[in-house]
Amino acid sequence: MYRFCVLPPSSSWSLREWHSRQRNYKTEFESCSLEAIPLDFGDYHPLKPITVTESKTKKMGRKGSTSSTSSSSSSSMVDPLSSVLDGTDPLSMFAATSDPMTATSNMDSSRKKRDRDDNSTIGTDFEPWSSKRGDILARYTTTEKLSIVSKAAASTSAVSEKVRTRLEELDDLEEGSQRELLNLTQQDYMNRIEELNQSLKDAWASDQKVKALKIVIQCSKLLSDTSVIQFYPSKFVLITDILDTFGKLVYERIFSMCVDNRSVLSDHFSPENVNDTAKETCLNWFFKIASIRELIPRFYVEAAILNCNKFLSKIGISECLPRLTCMIRGIGDPLVSVYARAYLCRVGMEVAPHLKESLNKNFFDFLLTFKQIHGDTVQNQLVVQGVEIPLYLTLYSPAIDWILQCIAYHAPEVLLTEMMERCKKLGNNALLLNSVMSAFRAEFIATRSMDFIGMIKECDESGFPKHLLFRSLGLNLALADPPESDRLQILNEAWKVITKLKNPQDYINCAEVWVEYTCRHFTKREVNTVLADVIKHMTPDRAFEDAYPQLHSIIQKVITYFHDFSVLFSVEKFLPFLDMFQKENIRVEVCKCIMEAFIKHQQEPTKDPVILNALLHVCKTMHDSVNALTLEDEKRMLSVLINGFIKMVSFGRDFEQQLSFYVETRSMFCNLEPVLVQLIHSVNKLTMETRRVMKGNHSRKTAAFVRACVAFCFITIPSLTGIFTRLNLYLHSGQVALANQCLSQADAFFRAAVSLVPEVPKMINVDGKMRPSESFLLEFLCNLFSTLLIVPDHPEQGVLFLVRGLLNVIQDYTWEDNSDDKIRIYTSVLHLLSAMSQETYLYHVDKVDSNDSLYGGDSKFLAENNKLCETVITQILEHLKALGKDETLKRQSILALSFFNSILAHGDLRNNKLNQLSVNLWNLAQRHGCADTRTMVKTLEYIKKRSKQPEMSHLSELALRLPLQTRT
């Protein structure tokens, strides 16, 4: 039996007996209810427009004048903000009155707005070059050594001295110090280019414009070097970054010269608005660039500042684009020339996207020179570098794709027809056909799917594999639907080519794309056929180990289109497909994707055995990946997914099958504590559902089932590590057991909770941070007290044995020295004991006799209750006495007033000793001037108000004995 030691009182406020106030809860509740008063709204309605009265004051004179006020009513609503501001933005008014010297800051804001407007000329549906940059750098790499070597042109003696001097200056400008950069690795090369980019910015910032131009020329020359040809696309990306920087710096420099103290150049200016100084500077830049003798650097540098033509002429850009297009014809290497055209198209789209003629001209010029690819010069170069023609052709893809993207942007469908005809004239060149399918709108491609399949069949496969063309076609069909009558034929034609591929990587790259088309337009039968074919190709030699990203993508596509998991798991090859993911971390990620899709799309609870068996296997895979090194965030994510699955499983009124499922999942997921917690909550919910369905009429079978549910919880809770998780689950499970008339089991839960309290540590981990535990313990105990009110005493134990045992635990627990939580708990115990002394308790559990029914106001029970109350009060008073030091007087005042309020609410103040104790506590709260005067005044007013109620007249005498002390 639990015992609570009764300490001998040592305070002058000692109390020999406690008298609880007898309460009529029903009457108290009715007295607190609001009185219903009928209201007559008349014409009022909260949504009816408000009538606003406007007052206008008119001044009658300068001195000594009086003002007359006239009022007018209006039924329209007046916006008070509009009337105050009078439609004027105060910040704009302030800016308008600012000093003219702020023109520079205005120019900056105008420049930012102009940049936004320029970017908005092309819609967001246009994929920018920046999004392609990273892919190109990652794809086109090399392990060979790279060099940065300049080639100085020799000057002739047939020119005048003045011209020779000028050419020598330009030669020096073009040569620089590039010769030192030899035998660089790819990373060293990229670092050096980045250094040049930074040097350009530094030179410009330090007003060394000639040095900046020198750097740009040096870098542009590098684009004529194809000695490491497979790296050329990446080199193009790096060098054009520097050219873009240079072009922006020149443009901003000239634009800044158009601003003076009186005006700011508007966003859409005309050359007439540009002053002579800016025009002269702009012309000077073009003249410098025109003096560059080598074609490639001259072309690239002029293209970089193409936008500066706006300062000189309205038609400057439209005149320069055709000239620069023709200039590219002088570049002999087809790879170098196509990237030059790509750069010109990129700059043209940025500064003049409406000028489509030059875009088309660049592409058609490229088509005319396309035969050079198969010429002797290129072939000899490929032999020297050991590069095969298929690899060489892929180097053209970024440039051609970009040119065609610019051409196809908002282009009519008839342009695609023209492009297809030109491709046919070139013998259906696979490289061009692939770029056409990548550039034009997916809707256009899908409509002509059979035409493209016919062209693909006629392509020469030696240079560019056909399976890449089918992959590009599949990408379009994943975005747009072909004619319904062609869908099956399209799949058959494509899969004939794909399934014949011998290289597993080529195969899976194509199959990944066409799986989405299959899922989008066909049934599980066709999907099963495709999955079986993938397994057949990827299983030999464990080829799947090199294709996990593509296999993962296939799974994602399948679960995207199959939301009915009973259909999904009836696909025969789906689970065998999962078996190919044998690398644990990849396998777990795939399982997480499946569970996320199930939780997202499963609308109704399920008991389908196919779904349950499959998802239990998936969840078990996730659970078994947990080990000592698994991060808490990962454990939490896995637990959320598994719990989501558990919540969606329901066997209806087959409660025994439901419990069996929970027992099975407990054994499978024992390493994830949140899952065990969810299972306990689910079993408790199942127990209450059983009670609801049976309406409290328990048969022997039902009673046995309920006891099995209770036993499940009682066995599972000790396996948890979180102390407060266990405490709260013991309490909750005990409440459920009590609601189901399982009294001995409820006692076991509550006793387990009481015995666990001493194990509560001083600090606990909350969201990764250590926090004091006393506030959490206080909250738990208050919840426990609320339950103990209705728990009947065990017939073989003493009176209030659970309360006594809990008081023993509270007394023995080591509390913080500067904490008052122990006294707050004792105060809550006093509230509990007062409620237990009532003839009828405030609430009950159906079909459970609480102590008010068992004891029926027995005097021995009340005596034991009062004895505990007196002992608790003694403990509280001892603590108050210990707080009599200077540094704790504020705490003493707060606790004294709190204890006073408890006695006022629960004690019978007609008892003289209890009445005197309350007066002493009131005086103690004010003794050292630490009490809040406003709180004391409101408390006293409340007492006086209560004294006017029936059976509360004795409070009026108490109010007279409670003085209010003022601070002096």
Tab-separated table of N, CA and C in Angstrom, residues 358-454:
chain	number	residue	atom	x	y	z
A	358	SER	N	16.968	37.184	-89.490
A	358	SER	CA	18.375	36.810	-89.309
A	358	SER	C	18.484	35.420	-88.681
A	359	LEU	N	17.516	35.055	-87.821
A	359	LEU	CA	17.526	33.723	-87.217
A	359	LEU	C	17.391	32.651	-88.308
A	360	ASN	N	16.395	32.845	-89.159
A	360	ASN	CA	16.191	31.883	-90.244
A	360	ASN	C	17.401	31.826	-91.179
A	361	LYS	N	17.967	33.007	-91.487
A	361	LYS	CA	19.105	33.065	-92.398
A	361	LYS	C	20.298	32.292	-91.839
A	362	ASN	N	20.529	32.405	-90.541
A	362	ASN	CA	21.638	31.676	-89.925
A	362	ASN	C	21.448	30.172	-90.060
A	363	PHE	N	20.232	29.703	-89.845
A	363	PHE	CA	19.999	28.266	-89.932
A	363	PHE	C	20.120	27.769	-91.368
A	364	PHE	N	19.560	28.526	-92.290
A	364	PHE	CA	19.622	28.095	-93.689
A	364	PHE	C	21.052	28.140	-94.210
A	365	ASP	N	21.843	29.111	-93.773
A	365	ASP	CA	23.262	29.140	-94.137
A	365	ASP	C	23.976	27.907	-93.602
A	366	PHE	N	23.614	27.526	-92.380
A	366	PHE	CA	24.226	26.328	-91.799
A	366	PHE	C	23.887	25.091	-92.627
A	367	LEU	N	22.642	25.008	-93.092
A	367	LEU	CA	22.242	23.856	-93.902
A	367	LEU	C	23.053	23.782	-95.194
A	368	LEU	N	23.349	24.945	-95.778
A	368	LEU	CA	24.116	24.968	-97.027
A	368	LEU	C	25.539	24.465	-96.828
A	369	THR	N	26.091	24.678	-95.657
A	369	THR	CA	27.479	24.265	-95.389
A	369	THR	C	27.555	22.947	-94.626
A	370	PHE	N	26.417	22.300	-94.433
A	370	PHE	CA	26.386	21.099	-93.608
A	370	PHE	C	27.213	19.969	-94.212
A	371	LYS	N	27.320	19.964	-95.533
A	371	LYS	CA	28.070	18.890	-96.195
A	371	LYS	C	29.556	18.937	-95.853
A	372	GLN	N	30.022	20.084	-95.324
A	372	GLN	CA	31.440	20.171	-94.945
A	372	GLN	C	31.793	19.173	-93.846
A	373	ILE	N	30.789	18.766	-93.076
A	373	ILE	CA	31.041	17.831	-91.983
A	373	ILE	C	31.658	16.544	-92.497
A	374	HIS	N	31.254	16.150	-93.663
A	374	HIS	CA	31.751	14.904	-94.235
A	374	HIS	C	32.915	15.142	-95.203
A	375	GLY	N	33.468	16.382	-95.232
A	375	GLY	CA	34.605	16.692	-96.109
A	375	GLY	C	35.911	16.148	-95.562
A	376	ASP	N	36.934	16.190	-96.415
A	376	ASP	CA	38.228	15.629	-96.047
A	376	ASP	C	38.874	16.356	-94.875
A	377	THR	N	38.728	17.686	-94.816
A	377	THR	CA	39.378	18.455	-93.757
A	377	THR	C	38.896	18.009	-92.385
A	378	VAL	N	37.570	17.930	-92.251
A	378	VAL	CA	37.011	17.524	-90.958
A	378	VAL	C	37.348	16.075	-90.666
A	379	GLN	N	37.243	15.221	-91.649
A	379	GLN	CA	37.520	13.804	-91.432
A	379	GLN	C	38.968	13.575	-91.009
A	380	ASN	N	39.901	14.286	-91.648
A	380	ASN	CA	41.312	14.161	-91.261
A	380	ASN	C	41.538	14.638	-89.828
A	381	GLN	N	40.850	15.731	-89.453
A	381	GLN	CA	40.988	16.244	-88.082
A	381	GLN	C	40.467	15.226	-87.066
A	382	LEU	N	39.388	14.551	-87.401
A	382	LEU	CA	38.819	13.557	-86.485
A	382	LEU	C	39.748	12.349	-86.359
A	383	VAL	N	40.400	11.996	-87.452
A	383	VAL	CA	41.336	10.873	-87.406
A	383	VAL	C	42.511	11.205	-86.496
A	384	VAL	N	43.026	12.413	-86.620
A	384	VAL	CA	44.167	12.831	-85.803
A	384	VAL	C	43.809	12.803	-84.316
A	385	GLN	N	42.604	13.280	-83.988
A	385	GLN	CA	42.208	13.345	-82.577
A	385	GLN	C	41.558	12.058	-82.085
A	386	GLY	N	41.345	11.098	-82.982
A	386	GLY	CA	40.760	9.830	-82.566
A	386	GLY	C	39.306	9.949	-82.147
A	387	VAL	N	38.533	10.778	-82.834
A	387	VAL	CA	37.135	11.004	-82.503
A	387	VAL	C	36.259	10.374	-83.577
A	388	GLU	N	35.298	9.564	-83.171
A	388	GLU	CA	34.385	8.931	-84.107
A	388	GLU	C	33.323	9.930	-84.566
A	389	ILE	N	32.767	9.704	-85.748
A	389	ILE	CA	31.785	10.620	-86.318
A	389	ILE	C	30.517	10.745	-85.463
A	390	PRO	N	29.995	9.660	-84.829
A	390	PRO	CA	28.808	9.852	-83.986
A	390	PRO	C	29.065	10.810	-82.817
A	391	LEU	N	30.249	10.676	-82.188
A	391	LEU	CA	30.586	11.580	-81.093
A	391	LEU	C	30.741	13.004	-81.609
A	392	TYR	N	31.360	13.119	-82.775
A	392	TYR	CA	31.565	14.450	-83.344
A	392	TYR	C	30.235	15.138	-83.634
A	393	LEU	N	29.273	14.407	-84.146
A	393	LEU	CA	27.970	15.004	-84.472
A	393	LEU	C	27.245	15.504	-83.221
A	394	THR	N	27.452	14.819	-82.103
A	394	THR	CA	26.779	15.287	-80.874
A	394	THR	C	27.313	16.639	-80.418
A	395	LEU	N	28.521	17.018	-80.871
A	395	LEU	CA	29.065	18.324	-80.491
A	395	LEU	C	28.249	19.463	-81.096
A	396	TYR	N	27.543	19.172	-82.180
A	396	TYR	CA	26.739	20.202	-82.840
A	396	TYR	C	25.396	20.431	-82.126
A	397	SER	N	24.973	19.468	-81.353
A	397	SER	CA	23.614	19.515	-80.809
A	397	SER	C	23.298	20.780	-80.013
A	398	PRO	N	24.141	21.218	-79.055
A	398	PRO	CA	23.782	22.423	-78.301
A	398	PRO	C	23.572	23.645	-79.187
A	399	ALA	N	24.436	23.805	-80.192
A	399	ALA	CA	24.322	24.987	-81.057
A	399	ALA	C	23.083	24.900	-81.944
A	400	ILE	N	22.883	23.760	-82.591
A	400	ILE	CA	21.725	23.629	-83.475
A	400	ILE	C	20.427	23.692	-82.678
A	401	ASP	N	20.418	23.036	-81.521
A	401	ASP	CA	19.216	23.074	-80.684
A	401	ASP	C	18.857	24.509	-80.314
A	402	TRP	N	19.880	25.311	-79.996
A	402	TRP	CA	19.606	26.698	-79.595
A	402	TRP	C	19.106	27.520	-80.790
A	403	ILE	N	19.739	27.369	-81.928
A	403	ILE	CA	19.297	28.121	-83.111
A	403	ILE	C	17.847	27.782	-83.451
A	404	LEU	N	17.521	26.507	-83.414
A	404	LEU	CA	16.152	26.094	-83.733
A	404	LEU	C	15.163	26.515	-82.649
A	405	GLN	N	15.607	26.536	-81.413
A	405	GLN	CA	14.718	27.011	-80.349
A	405	GLN	C	14.352	28.474	-80.581
A	406	CYS	N	15.332	29.267	-80.968
A	406	CYS	CA	15.060	30.688	-81.254
A	406	CYS	C	14.114	30.821	-82.450
A	407	ILE	N	14.336	30.007	-83.458
A	407	ILE	CA	13.487	30.081	-84.649
A	407	ILE	C	12.068	29.628	-84.336
A	408	ALA	N	11.949	28.564	-83.553
A	408	ALA	CA	10.638	27.958	-83.290
A	408	ALA	C	9.816	28.713	-82.261
A	409	TYR	N	10.447	29.662	-81.542
A	409	TYR	CA	9.723	30.368	-80.488
A	409	TYR	C	8.559	31.172	-81.078
A	410	HIS	N	7.354	30.802	-80.694
A	410	HIS	CA	6.118	31.438	-81.171
A	410	HIS	C	6.000	31.399	-82.698
A	411	ALA	N	6.660	30.419	-83.279
A	411	ALA	CA	6.594	30.303	-84.747
A	411	ALA	C	5.318	29.577	-85.145
A	412	PRO	N	4.777	29.872	-86.321
A	412	PRO	CA	3.569	29.174	-86.778
A	412	PRO	C	3.880	27.729	-87.141
A	413	GLU	N	2.841	26.922	-87.203
A	413	GLU	CA	3.016	25.504	-87.475
A	413	GLU	C	3.560	25.267	-88.882
A	414	VAL	N	3.299	26.207	-89.784
A	414	VAL	CA	3.747	26.039	-91.155
A	414	VAL	C	5.275	26.031	-91.235
A	415	LEU	N	5.946	26.697	-90.278
A	415	LEU	CA	7.401	26.714	-90.292
A	415	LEU	C	7.966	25.315	-90.034
A	416	LEU	N	7.280	24.546	-89.179
A	416	LEU	CA	7.719	23.172	-88.932
A	416	LEU	C	7.636	22.357	-90.225
A	417	THR	N	6.587	22.568	-90.979
A	417	THR	CA	6.441	21.864	-92.263
A	417	THR	C	7.614	22.185	-93.186
A	418	GLU	N	8.001	23.473	-93.213
A	418	GLU	CA	9.125	23.879	-94.055
A	418	GLU	C	10.423	23.229	-93.586
A	419	MET	N	10.616	23.175	-92.260
A	419	MET	CA	11.827	22.558	-91.726
A	419	MET	C	11.879	21.070	-92.064
A	420	MET	N	10.733	20.406	-91.978
A	420	MET	CA	10.694	18.979	-92.310
A	420	MET	C	11.044	18.756	-93.779
A	421	GLU	N	10.588	19.633	-94.653
A	421	GLU	CA	10.907	19.504	-96.075
A	421	GLU	C	12.396	19.693	-96.323
A	422	ARG	N	12.996	20.671	-95.633
A	422	ARG	CA	14.429	20.909	-95.828
A	422	ARG	C	15.243	19.723	-95.311
A	423	CYS	N	14.779	19.108	-94.202
A	423	CYS	CA	15.475	17.931	-93.686
A	423	CYS	C	15.407	16.777	-94.688
A	424	LYS	N	14.259	16.640	-95.356
A	424	LYS	CA	14.119	15.577	-96.365
A	424	LYS	C	15.074	15.799	-97.518
A	425	LYS	N	15.269	17.076	-97.897
A	425	LYS	CA	16.178	17.378	-99.004
A	425	LYS	C	17.619	17.030	-98.653
A	426	LEU	N	17.940	17.077	-97.361
A	426	LEU	CA	19.281	16.722	-96.915
A	426	LEU	C	19.384	15.235	-96.588
A	427	GLY	N	18.411	14.463	-97.050
A	427	GLY	CA	18.441	13.024	-96.820
A	427	GLY	C	18.030	12.628	-95.424
A	428	ASN	N	17.132	13.426	-94.825
A	428	ASN	CA	16.661	13.147	-93.459
A	428	ASN	C	17.838	12.976	-92.496
A	429	ASN	N	18.695	13.984	-92.486
A	429	ASN	CA	19.841	13.934	-91.590
A	429	ASN	C	19.371	13.812	-90.137
A	430	ALA	N	19.874	12.816	-89.455
A	430	ALA	CA	19.390	12.505	-88.111
A	430	ALA	C	19.676	13.636	-87.125
A	431	LEU	N	20.848	14.258	-87.237
A	431	LEU	CA	21.208	15.328	-86.317
A	431	LEU	C	20.218	16.484	-86.416
A	432	LEU	N	19.896	16.895	-87.658
A	432	LEU	CA	18.960	18.004	-87.843
A	432	LEU	C	17.552	17.598	-87.415
A	433	LEU	N	17.159	16.399	-87.736
A	433	LEU	CA	15.827	15.932	-87.385
A	433	LEU	C	15.643	15.903	-85.868
A	434	ASN	N	16.693	15.497	-85.181
A	434	ASN	CA	16.635	15.467	-83.712
A	434	ASN	C	16.478	16.868	-83.140
A	435	SER	N	17.201	17.825	-83.694
A	435	SER	CA	17.112	19.206	-83.212
A	435	SER	C	15.754	19.816	-83.523
A	436	VAL	N	15.183	19.496	-84.665
A	436	VAL	CA	13.849	19.996	-85.009
A	436	VAL	C	12.823	19.495	-84.003
A	437	MET	N	12.886	18.209	-83.660
A	437	MET	CA	11.931	17.661	-82.697
A	437	MET	C	12.129	18.248	-81.298
A	438	SER	N	13.350	18.651	-80.994
A	438	SER	CA	13.624	19.237	-79.685
A	438	SER	C	13.188	20.691	-79.594
A	439	ALA	N	13.114	21.372	-80.744
A	439	ALA	CA	12.892	22.815	-80.725
A	439	ALA	C	11.420	23.202	-80.811
A	440	PHE	N	10.655	22.549	-81.657
A	440	PHE	CA	9.284	23.001	-81.897
A	440	PHE	C	8.333	22.504	-80.818
A	441	ARG	N	7.180	23.145	-80.767
A	441	ARG	CA	6.195	22.824	-79.746
A	441	ARG	C	5.790	21.359	-79.818
A	442	ALA	N	5.626	20.767	-78.633
A	442	ALA	CA	5.289	19.341	-78.559
A	442	ALA	C	3.975	19.042	-79.277
A	443	GLU	N	3.030	19.983	-79.247
A	443	GLU	CA	1.745	19.758	-79.918
A	443	GLU	C	1.930	19.580	-81.421
A	444	PHE	N	2.836	20.397	-82.013
A	444	PHE	CA	3.097	20.280	-83.442
A	444	PHE	C	3.731	18.936	-83.777
A	445	ILE	N	4.673	18.516	-82.944
A	445	ILE	CA	5.379	17.255	-83.192
A	445	ILE	C	4.417	16.079	-83.047
A	446	ALA	N	3.591	16.106	-81.987
A	446	ALA	CA	2.689	14.982	-81.717
A	446	ALA	C	1.697	14.791	-82.852
A	447	THR	N	1.227	15.912	-83.421
A	447	THR	CA	0.267	15.811	-84.524
A	447	THR	C	0.874	15.104	-85.736
A	448	ARG	N	2.185	15.262	-85.929
A	448	ARG	CA	2.876	14.668	-87.093
A	448	ARG	C	3.727	13.469	-86.687
A	449	SER	N	3.336	12.773	-85.640
A	449	SER	CA	4.157	11.676	-85.118
A	449	SER	C	4.471	10.633	-86.179
A	450	MET	N	3.463	10.213	-86.940
A	450	MET	CA	3.692	9.186	-87.959
A	450	MET	C	4.608	9.691	-89.071
A	451	ASP	N	4.516	10.981	-89.395
A	451	ASP	CA	5.419	11.545	-90.404
A	451	ASP	C	6.862	11.486	-89.921
A	452	PHE	N	7.054	11.846	-88.648
A	452	PHE	CA	8.411	11.812	-88.104
A	452	PHE	C	8.924	10.375	-88.023
A	453	ILE	N	8.069	9.436	-87.697
A	453	ILE	CA	8.506	8.037	-87.652
A	453	ILE	C	8.955	7.583	-89.041
A	454	GLY	N	8.224	7.999	-90.066
A	454	GLY	CA	8.636	7.672	-91.424
A	454	GLY	C	9.982	8.269	-91.773
